[in-house]
Tab-separated table of C-alpha atoms and ligand atoms in Angstrom:
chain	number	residue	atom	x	y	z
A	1	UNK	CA	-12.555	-104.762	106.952
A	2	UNK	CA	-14.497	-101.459	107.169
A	3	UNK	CA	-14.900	-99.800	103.497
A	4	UNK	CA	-14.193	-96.107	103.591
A	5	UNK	CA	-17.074	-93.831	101.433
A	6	UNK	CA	-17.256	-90.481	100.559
A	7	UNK	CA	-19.268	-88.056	103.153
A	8	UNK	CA	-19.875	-84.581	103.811
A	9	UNK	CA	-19.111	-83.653	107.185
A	10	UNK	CA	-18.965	-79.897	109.336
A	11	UNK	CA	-15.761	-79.955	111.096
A	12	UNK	CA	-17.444	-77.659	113.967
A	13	UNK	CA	-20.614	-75.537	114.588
A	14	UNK	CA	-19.337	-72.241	112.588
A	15	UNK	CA	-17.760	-74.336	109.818
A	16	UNK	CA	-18.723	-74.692	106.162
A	17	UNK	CA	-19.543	-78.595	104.790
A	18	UNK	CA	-16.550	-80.317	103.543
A	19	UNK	CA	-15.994	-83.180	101.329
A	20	UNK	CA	-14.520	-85.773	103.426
A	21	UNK	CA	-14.541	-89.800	103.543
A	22	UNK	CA	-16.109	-91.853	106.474
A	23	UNK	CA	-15.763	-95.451	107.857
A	24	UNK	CA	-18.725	-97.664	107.304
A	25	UNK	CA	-18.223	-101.189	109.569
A	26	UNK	CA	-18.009	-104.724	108.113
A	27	UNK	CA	-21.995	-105.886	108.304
A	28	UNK	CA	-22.931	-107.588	111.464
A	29	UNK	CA	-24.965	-111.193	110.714
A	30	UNK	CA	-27.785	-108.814	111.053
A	31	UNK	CA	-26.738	-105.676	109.106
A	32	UNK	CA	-28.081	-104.400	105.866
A	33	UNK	CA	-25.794	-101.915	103.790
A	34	UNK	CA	-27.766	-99.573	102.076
A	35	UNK	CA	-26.604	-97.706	98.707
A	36	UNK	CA	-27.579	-94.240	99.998
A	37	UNK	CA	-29.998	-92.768	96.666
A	38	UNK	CA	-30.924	-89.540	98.924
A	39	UNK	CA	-31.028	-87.734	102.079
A	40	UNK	CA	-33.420	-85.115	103.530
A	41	UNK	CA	-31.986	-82.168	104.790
A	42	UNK	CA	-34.275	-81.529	107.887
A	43	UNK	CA	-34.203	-78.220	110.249
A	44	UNK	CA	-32.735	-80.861	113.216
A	45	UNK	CA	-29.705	-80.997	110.869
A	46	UNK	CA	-29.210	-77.495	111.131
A	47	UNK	CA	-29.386	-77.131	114.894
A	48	UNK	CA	-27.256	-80.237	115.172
A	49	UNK	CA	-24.999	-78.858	113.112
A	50	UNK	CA	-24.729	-75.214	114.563
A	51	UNK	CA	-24.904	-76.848	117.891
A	52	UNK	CA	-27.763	-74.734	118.526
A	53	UNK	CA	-29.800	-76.908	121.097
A	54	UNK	CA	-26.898	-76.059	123.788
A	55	UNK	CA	-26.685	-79.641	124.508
A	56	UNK	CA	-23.244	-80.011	123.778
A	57	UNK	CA	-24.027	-83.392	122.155
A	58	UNK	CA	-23.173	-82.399	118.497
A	59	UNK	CA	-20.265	-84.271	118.080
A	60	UNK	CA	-17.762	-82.773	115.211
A	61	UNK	CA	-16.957	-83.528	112.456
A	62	UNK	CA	-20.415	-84.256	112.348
A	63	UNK	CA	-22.205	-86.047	109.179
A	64	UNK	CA	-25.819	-85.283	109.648
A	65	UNK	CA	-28.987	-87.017	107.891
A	66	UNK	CA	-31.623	-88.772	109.052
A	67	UNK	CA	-33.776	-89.026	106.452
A	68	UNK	CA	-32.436	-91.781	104.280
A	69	UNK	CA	-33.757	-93.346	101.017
A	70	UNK	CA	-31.560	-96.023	98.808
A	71	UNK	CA	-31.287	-99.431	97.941
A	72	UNK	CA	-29.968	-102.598	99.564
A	73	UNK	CA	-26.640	-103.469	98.410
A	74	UNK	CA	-25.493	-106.355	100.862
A	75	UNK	CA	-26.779	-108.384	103.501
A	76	UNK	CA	-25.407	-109.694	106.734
A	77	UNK	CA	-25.584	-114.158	106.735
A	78	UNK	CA	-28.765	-113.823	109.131
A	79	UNK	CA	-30.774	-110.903	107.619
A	80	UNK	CA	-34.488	-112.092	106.650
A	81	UNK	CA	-35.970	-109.138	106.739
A	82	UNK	CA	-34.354	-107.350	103.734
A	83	UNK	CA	-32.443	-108.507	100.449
A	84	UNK	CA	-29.999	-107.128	98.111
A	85	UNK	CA	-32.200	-104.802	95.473
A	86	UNK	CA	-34.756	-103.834	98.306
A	87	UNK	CA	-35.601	-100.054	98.211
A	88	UNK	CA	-35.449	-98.999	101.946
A	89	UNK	CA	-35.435	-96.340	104.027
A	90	UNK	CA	-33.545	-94.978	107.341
A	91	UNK	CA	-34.829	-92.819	110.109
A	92	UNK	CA	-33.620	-91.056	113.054
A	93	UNK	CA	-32.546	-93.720	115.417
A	94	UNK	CA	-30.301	-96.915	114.119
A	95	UNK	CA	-30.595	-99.447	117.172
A	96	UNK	CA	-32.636	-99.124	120.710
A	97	UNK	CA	-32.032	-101.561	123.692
A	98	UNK	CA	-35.127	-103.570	122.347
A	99	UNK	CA	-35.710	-105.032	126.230
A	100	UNK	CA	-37.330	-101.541	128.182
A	101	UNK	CA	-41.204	-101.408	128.160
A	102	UNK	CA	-41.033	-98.937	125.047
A	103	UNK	CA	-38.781	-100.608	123.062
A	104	UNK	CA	-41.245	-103.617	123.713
A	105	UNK	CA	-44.231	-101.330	123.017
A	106	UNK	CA	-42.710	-100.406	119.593
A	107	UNK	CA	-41.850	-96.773	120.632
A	108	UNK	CA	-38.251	-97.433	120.473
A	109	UNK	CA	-37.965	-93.758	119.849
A	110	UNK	CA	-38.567	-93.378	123.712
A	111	UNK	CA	-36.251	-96.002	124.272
A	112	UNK	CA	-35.743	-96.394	128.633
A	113	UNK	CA	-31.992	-96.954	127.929
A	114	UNK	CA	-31.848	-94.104	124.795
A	115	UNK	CA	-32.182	-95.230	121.370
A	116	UNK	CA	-29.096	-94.692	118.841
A	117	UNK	CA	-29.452	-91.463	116.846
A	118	UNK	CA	-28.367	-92.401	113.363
A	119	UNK	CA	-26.080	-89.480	113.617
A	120	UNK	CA	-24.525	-87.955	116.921
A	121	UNK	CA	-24.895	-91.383	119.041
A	122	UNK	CA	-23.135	-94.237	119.897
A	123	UNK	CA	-22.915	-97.831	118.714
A	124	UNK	CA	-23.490	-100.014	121.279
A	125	UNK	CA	-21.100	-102.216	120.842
A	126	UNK	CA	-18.462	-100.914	119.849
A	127	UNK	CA	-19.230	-96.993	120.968
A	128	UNK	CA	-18.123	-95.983	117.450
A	129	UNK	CA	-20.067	-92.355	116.821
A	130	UNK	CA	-22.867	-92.689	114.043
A	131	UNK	CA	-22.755	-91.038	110.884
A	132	UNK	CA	-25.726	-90.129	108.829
A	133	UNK	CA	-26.979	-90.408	105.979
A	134	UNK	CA	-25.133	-87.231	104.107
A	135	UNK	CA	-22.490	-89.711	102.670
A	136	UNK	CA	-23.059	-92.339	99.842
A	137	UNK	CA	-23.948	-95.583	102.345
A	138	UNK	CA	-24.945	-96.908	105.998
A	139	UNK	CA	-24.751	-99.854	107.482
A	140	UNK	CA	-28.008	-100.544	110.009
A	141	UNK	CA	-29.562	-103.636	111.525
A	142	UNK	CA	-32.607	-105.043	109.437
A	143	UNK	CA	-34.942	-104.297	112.328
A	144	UNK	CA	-33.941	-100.206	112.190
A	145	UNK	CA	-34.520	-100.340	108.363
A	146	UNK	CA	-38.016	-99.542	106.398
A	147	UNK	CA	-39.219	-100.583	103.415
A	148	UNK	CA	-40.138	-98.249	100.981
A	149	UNK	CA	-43.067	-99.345	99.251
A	150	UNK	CA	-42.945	-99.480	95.112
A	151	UNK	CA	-44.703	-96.125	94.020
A	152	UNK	CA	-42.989	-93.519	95.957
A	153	UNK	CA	-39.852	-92.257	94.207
A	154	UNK	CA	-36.964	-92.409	96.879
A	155	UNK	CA	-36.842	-88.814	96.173
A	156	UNK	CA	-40.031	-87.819	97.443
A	157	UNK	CA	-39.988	-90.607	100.027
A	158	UNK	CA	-36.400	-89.734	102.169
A	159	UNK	CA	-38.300	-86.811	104.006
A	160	UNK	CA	-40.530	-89.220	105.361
A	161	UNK	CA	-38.266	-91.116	107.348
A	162	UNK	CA	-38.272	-87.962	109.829
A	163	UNK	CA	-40.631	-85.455	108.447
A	164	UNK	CA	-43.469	-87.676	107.863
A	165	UNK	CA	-43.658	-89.997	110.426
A	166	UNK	CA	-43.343	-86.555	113.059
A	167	UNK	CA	-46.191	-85.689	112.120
A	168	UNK	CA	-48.015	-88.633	111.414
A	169	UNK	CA	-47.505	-90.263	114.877
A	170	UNK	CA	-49.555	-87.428	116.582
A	171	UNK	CA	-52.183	-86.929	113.910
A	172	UNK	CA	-52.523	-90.894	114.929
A	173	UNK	CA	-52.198	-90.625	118.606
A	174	UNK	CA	-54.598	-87.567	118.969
A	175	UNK	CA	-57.211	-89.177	116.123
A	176	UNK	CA	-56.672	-86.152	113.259
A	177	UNK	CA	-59.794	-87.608	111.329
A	178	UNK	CA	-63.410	-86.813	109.786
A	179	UNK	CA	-65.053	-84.304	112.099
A	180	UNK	CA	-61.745	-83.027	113.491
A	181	UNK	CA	-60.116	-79.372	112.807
A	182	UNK	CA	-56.735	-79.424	112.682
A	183	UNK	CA	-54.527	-76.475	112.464
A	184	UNK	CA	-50.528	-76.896	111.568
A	185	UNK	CA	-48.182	-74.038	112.369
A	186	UNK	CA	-45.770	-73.760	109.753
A	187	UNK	CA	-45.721	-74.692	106.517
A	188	UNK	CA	-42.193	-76.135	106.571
A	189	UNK	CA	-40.883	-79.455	106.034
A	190	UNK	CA	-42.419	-80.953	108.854
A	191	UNK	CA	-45.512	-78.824	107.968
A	192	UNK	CA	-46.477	-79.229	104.697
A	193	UNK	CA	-45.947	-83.373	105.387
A	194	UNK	CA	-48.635	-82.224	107.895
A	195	UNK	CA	-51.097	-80.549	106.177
A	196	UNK	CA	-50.594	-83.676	103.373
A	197	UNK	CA	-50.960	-86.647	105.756
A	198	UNK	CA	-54.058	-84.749	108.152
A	199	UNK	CA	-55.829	-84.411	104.884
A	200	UNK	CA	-55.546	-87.648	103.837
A	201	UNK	CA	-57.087	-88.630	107.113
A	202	UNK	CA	-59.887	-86.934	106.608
A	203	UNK	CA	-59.657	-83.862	108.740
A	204	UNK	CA	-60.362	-80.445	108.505
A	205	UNK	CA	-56.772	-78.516	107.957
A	206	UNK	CA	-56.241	-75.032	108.633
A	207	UNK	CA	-52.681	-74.045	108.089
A	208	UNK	CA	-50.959	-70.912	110.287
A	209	UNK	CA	-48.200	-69.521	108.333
A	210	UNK	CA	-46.353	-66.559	109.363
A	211	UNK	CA	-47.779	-64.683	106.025
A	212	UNK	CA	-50.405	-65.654	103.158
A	213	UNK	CA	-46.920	-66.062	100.916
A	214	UNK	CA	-47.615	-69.801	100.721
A	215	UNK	CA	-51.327	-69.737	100.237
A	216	UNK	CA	-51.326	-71.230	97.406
A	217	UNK	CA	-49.026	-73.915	97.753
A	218	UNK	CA	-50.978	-74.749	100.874
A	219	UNK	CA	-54.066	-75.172	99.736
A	220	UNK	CA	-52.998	-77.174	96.994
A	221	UNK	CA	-51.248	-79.597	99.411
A	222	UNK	CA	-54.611	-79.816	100.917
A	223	UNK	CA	-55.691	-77.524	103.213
A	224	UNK	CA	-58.723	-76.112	103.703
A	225	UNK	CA	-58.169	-72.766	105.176
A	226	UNK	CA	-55.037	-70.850	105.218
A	227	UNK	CA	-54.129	-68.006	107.831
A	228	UNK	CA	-51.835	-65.893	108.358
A	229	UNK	CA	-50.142	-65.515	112.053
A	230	UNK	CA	-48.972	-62.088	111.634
A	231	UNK	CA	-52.407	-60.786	111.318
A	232	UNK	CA	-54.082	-60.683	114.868
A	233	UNK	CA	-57.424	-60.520	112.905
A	234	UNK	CA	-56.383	-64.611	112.985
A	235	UNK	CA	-55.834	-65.126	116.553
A	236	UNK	CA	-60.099	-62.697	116.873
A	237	UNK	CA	-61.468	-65.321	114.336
A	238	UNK	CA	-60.469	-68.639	115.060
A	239	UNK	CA	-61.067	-69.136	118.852
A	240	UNK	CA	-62.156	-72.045	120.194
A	241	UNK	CA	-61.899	-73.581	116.514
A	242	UNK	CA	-59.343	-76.509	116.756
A	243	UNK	CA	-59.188	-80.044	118.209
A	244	UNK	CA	-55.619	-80.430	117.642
A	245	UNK	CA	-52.907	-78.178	116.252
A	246	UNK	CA	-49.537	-79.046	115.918
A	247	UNK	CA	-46.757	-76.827	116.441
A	248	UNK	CA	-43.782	-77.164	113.746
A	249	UNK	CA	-42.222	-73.785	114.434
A	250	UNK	CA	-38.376	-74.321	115.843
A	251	UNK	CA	-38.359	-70.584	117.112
A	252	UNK	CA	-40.357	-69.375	120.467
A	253	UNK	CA	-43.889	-68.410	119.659
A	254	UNK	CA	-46.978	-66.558	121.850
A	255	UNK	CA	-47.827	-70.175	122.667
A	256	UNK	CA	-50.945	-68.728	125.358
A	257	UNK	CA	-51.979	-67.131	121.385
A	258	UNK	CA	-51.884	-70.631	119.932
A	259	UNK	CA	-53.569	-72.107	122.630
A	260	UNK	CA	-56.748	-69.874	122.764
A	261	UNK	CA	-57.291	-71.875	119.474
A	262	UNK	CA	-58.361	-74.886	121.319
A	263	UNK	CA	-61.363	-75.693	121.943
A	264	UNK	CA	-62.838	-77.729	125.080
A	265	UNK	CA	-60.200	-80.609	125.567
A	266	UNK	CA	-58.091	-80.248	122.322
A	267	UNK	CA	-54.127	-80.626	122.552
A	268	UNK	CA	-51.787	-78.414	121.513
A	269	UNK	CA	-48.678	-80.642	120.176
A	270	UNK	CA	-45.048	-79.130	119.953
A	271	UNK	CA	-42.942	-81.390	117.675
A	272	UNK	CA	-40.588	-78.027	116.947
A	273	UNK	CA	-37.716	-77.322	118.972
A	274	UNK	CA	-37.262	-74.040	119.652
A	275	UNK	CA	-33.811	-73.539	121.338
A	276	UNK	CA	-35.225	-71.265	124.153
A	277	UNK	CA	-37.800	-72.133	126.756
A	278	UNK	CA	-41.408	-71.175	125.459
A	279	UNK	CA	-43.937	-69.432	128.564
A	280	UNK	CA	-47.194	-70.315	129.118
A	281	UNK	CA	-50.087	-69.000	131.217
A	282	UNK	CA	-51.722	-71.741	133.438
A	283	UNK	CA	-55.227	-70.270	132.516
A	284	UNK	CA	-54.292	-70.904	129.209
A	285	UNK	CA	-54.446	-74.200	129.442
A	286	UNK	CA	-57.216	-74.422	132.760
A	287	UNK	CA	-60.197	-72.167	131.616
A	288	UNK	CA	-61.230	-74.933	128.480
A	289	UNK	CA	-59.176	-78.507	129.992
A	290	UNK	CA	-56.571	-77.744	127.357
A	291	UNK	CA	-53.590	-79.977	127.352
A	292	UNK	CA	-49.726	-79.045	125.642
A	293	UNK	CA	-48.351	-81.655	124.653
A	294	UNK	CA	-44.682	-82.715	122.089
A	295	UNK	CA	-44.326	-85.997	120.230
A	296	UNK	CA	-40.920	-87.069	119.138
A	297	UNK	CA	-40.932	-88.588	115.445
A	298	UNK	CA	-42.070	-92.547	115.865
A	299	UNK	CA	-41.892	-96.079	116.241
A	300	UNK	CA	-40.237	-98.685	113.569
A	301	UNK	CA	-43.827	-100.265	113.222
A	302	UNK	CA	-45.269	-97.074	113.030
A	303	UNK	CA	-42.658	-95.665	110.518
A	304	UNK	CA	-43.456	-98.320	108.476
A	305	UNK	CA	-46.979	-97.396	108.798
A	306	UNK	CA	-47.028	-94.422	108.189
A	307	UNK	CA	-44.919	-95.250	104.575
A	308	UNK	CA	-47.512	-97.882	103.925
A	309	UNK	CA	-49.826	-95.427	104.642
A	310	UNK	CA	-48.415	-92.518	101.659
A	311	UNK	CA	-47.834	-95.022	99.586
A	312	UNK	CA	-51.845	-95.998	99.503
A	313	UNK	CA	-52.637	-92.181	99.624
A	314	UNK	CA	-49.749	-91.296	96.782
A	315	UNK	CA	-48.376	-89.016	98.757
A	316	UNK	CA	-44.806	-87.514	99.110
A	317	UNK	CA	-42.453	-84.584	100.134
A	318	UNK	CA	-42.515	-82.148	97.903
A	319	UNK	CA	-38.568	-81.579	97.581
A	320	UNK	CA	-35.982	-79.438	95.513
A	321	UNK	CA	-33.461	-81.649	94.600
A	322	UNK	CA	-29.584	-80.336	95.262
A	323	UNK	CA	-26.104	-81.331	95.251
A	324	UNK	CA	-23.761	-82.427	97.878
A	325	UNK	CA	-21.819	-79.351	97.022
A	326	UNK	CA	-24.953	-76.806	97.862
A	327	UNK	CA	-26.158	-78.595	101.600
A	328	UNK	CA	-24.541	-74.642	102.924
A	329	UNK	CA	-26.711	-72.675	100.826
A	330	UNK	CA	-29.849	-74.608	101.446
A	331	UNK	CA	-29.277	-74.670	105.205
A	332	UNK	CA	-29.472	-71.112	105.150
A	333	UNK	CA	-32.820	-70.762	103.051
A	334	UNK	CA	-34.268	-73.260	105.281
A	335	UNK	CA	-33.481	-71.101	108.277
A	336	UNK	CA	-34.521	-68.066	106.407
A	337	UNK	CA	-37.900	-69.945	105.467
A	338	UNK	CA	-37.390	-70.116	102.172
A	339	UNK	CA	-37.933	-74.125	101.403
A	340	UNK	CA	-40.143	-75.352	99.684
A	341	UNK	CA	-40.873	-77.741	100.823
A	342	UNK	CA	-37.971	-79.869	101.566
A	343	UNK	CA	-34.223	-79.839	100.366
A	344	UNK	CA	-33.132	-83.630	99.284
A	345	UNK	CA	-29.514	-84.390	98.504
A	346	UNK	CA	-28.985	-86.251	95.215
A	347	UNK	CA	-26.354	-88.559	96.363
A	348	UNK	CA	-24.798	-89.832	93.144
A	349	UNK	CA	-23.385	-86.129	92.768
A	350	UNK	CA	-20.420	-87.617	94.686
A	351	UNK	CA	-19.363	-88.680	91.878
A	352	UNK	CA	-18.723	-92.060	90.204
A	353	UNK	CA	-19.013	-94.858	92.550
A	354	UNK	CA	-15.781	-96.902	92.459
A	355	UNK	CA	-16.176	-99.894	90.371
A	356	UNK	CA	-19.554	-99.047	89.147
B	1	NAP	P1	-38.520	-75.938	108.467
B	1	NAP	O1	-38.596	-76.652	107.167
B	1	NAP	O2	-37.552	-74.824	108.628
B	1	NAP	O3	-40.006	-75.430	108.789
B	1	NAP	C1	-40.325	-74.652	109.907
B	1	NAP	C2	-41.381	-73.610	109.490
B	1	NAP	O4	-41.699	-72.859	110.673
B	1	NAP	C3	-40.915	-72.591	108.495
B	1	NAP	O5	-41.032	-73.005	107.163
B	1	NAP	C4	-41.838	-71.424	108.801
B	1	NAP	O6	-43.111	-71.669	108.192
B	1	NAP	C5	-42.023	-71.514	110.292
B	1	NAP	N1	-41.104	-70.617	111.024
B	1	NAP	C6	-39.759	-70.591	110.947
B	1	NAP	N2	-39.251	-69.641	111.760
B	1	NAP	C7	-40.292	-69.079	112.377
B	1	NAP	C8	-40.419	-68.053	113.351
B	1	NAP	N3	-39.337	-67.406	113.844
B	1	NAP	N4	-41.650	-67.733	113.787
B	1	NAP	C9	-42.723	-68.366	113.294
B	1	NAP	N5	-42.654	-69.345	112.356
B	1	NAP	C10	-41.466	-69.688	111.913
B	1	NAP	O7	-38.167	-76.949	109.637
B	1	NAP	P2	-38.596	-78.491	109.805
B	1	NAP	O8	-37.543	-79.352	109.223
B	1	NAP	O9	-39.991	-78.634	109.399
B	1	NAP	O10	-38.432	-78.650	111.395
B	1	NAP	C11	-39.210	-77.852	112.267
B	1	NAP	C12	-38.802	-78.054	113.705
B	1	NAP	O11	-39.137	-79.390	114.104
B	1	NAP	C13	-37.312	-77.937	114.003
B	1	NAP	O12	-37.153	-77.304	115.253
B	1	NAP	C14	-36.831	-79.372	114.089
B	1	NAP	O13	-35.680	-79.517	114.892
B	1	NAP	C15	-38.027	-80.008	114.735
B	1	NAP	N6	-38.168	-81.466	114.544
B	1	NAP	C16	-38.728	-82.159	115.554
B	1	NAP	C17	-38.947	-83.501	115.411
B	1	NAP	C18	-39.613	-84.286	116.505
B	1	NAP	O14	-39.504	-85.515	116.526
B	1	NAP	N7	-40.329	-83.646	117.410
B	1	NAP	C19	-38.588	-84.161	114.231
B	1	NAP	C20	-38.028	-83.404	113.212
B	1	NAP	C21	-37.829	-82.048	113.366
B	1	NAP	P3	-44.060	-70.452	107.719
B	1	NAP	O15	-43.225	-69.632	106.776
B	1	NAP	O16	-45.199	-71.149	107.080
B	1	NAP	O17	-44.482	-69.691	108.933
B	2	ZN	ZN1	-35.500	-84.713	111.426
B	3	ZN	ZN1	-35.465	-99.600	125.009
């Protein structure tokens, strides 16, 4: 029989967070139920939410979270990945048709067929809509589940599962490393996981916030230069400077600005979303053989990676922990820029568990 667990859900894009209860299935031979410990509140939430991507694919009530952090509680009979105790973690996708060349490549999250979002999709099988992790447990196949490595608090380590491994997939694919500048717009959630993970590759990090507000914090999650994009003293300076910057802004920006930045043959990556179409001159991109580019969060393998990979480094979100009652009030600091540098959901302030 399905269990039914407590969940916060948005009845529609205008609408406040409720309390509310959600079904969780009976595990599959090759399910693990996870004990959710916390969930990352990331800025897709919000336009998921608020239906602000005019997709029309939010589907209300909607239960949002994709960046999931808890502990095994029960295993399906043919689960050898994963065993009851386990600390694991849950991404942004739950299943992907495992068969299409980038399934089979390990970049399920380009899935040919379209991977499962672990909120707003589809089961396969039984085309039940996903819920996500703002409730107090999931059920996902082993081979959608990570492993959170001992040394990370779940805490710190839920904004990884979408904040971390977004940016750590193209500071991979477009070799952030020693001899490499690398500028990050946005010191955000995705951002500051950014600035923390290019540093620990070795690169050069120049962050480009909107003001100098967060100088300090940046700097002390490792950059090495801080700017501020408000002053066009920024954009006279640092011409031609980067390799690589990635874009984190989900809001249009003077993206023939960022690119002068580049220097011969460096990328400009947009993992932000911004809701409206963003221009660009073709010269922009011609006059230096500049390429704009957008990575979408990562592979299982790589996701696993990329925690094996802050676990060795000691690195985490930095996070401000809140209650299941204040996900509306954070949503709108987030959106007003004031996070810092990641909102996490304490999931035990549901309240008792039954039976515990
Ligand atoms: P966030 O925490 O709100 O951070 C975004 C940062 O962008 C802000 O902190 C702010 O930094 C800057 N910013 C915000 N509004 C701006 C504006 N109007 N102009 C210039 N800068 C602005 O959001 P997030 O959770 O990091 O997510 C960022 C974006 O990435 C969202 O659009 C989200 O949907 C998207 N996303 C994409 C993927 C993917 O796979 N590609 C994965 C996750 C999220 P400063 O104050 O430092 O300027
Ligand atoms: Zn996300
Ligand atoms: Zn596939």
């Amino acid at each position: 029989m399905p269990v039914t667990v407590p969940a916060l859900a948005t009845p529609g894009s205008s609408e406040p967070f409720e309390r509310t209860e959600i079904e969780r299935r009976d595990p599959r031979p090759h399910d693990v139920v996870i004990d959710i410990a916390y969930a990352g509140i990331c800025h897709s939430d919000i336009h998921m939410a608020r239906d602000e991507w005019g997709r029309g694919d939010s589907v209300f009530p909607l239960t949002p979270g994709h960046e999931i952090a808890g502990i095994v509680a029960a295993v399906g009979d043919q689960v050898t990945r994963y065993a009851v105790g386990d600390r694991v973690g849950v991404g942004c996708f739950v299943d992907s048709c495992r068969e299409c060349e980038n399934c089979l490549a390990g970049d399920e999250q380009y899935c040919l067929r379209g991977e499962v979002g672990t909120y707003g999709g589809h089961d396969y099988h039984d085309g039940t809509p996903t819920k996500g992790g703002y409730s107090r447990s999931i059920v996902v196949d082993e081979n959608y589940v990570l492993g959170i490595p001992e040394g990370i608090g779940l805490d710190v380590a839920a904004p990884l599962l979408c904040a971390g491994i977004t940016l750590y997939s193209p500071l991979r694919h477009w070799g952030a490393g020693p001899g490499k500048k690398v500028a990050i717009i946005g010191l955000g959630g995705l951002g500051h996981m950014g600035v923390r993970i290019a540093h620990a590759m070795g690169a050069e990090v120049t962050v480009l916030s909107q003001s100098l507000a967060k100088e300090e914090d940046g700097r002390r999650l490792g950059a090495d230069h801080f700017r501020a994009t408000s002053d066009p003293e920024t954009f006279a300076d640092l011409g031609r400077e980067f390799d690589l910057i990635v874009n984190t802004v989900g809001a249009p920006l003077d993206i023939d600005a960022f690119l002068s930045l580049l220097r011969l043959d460096g990328t400009l990556v947009n993992v932000g979303v911004s809701p409206e179409p963003i221009p660009y001159h073709p010269f922009s991109l011609i006059g230096n053989r500049r390429s704009l580019a957008g990575s979408k969060i990562g592979g299982i393998r790589e996701t696993q990676e990329m925690l094996d990979f802050c676990a060795a480094h000691g690195l985490g979100a930095e996070i401000e922990t809140i209650s299941v009652d204040d996900v509306d009030a954070a949503y709108d600091r987030v959106v007003a820029s004031d996070v810092r540098y990641r909102f996490v959901i304490d999931i035990s302030t549901f309240g008792d568990r039954q039976g515990a």
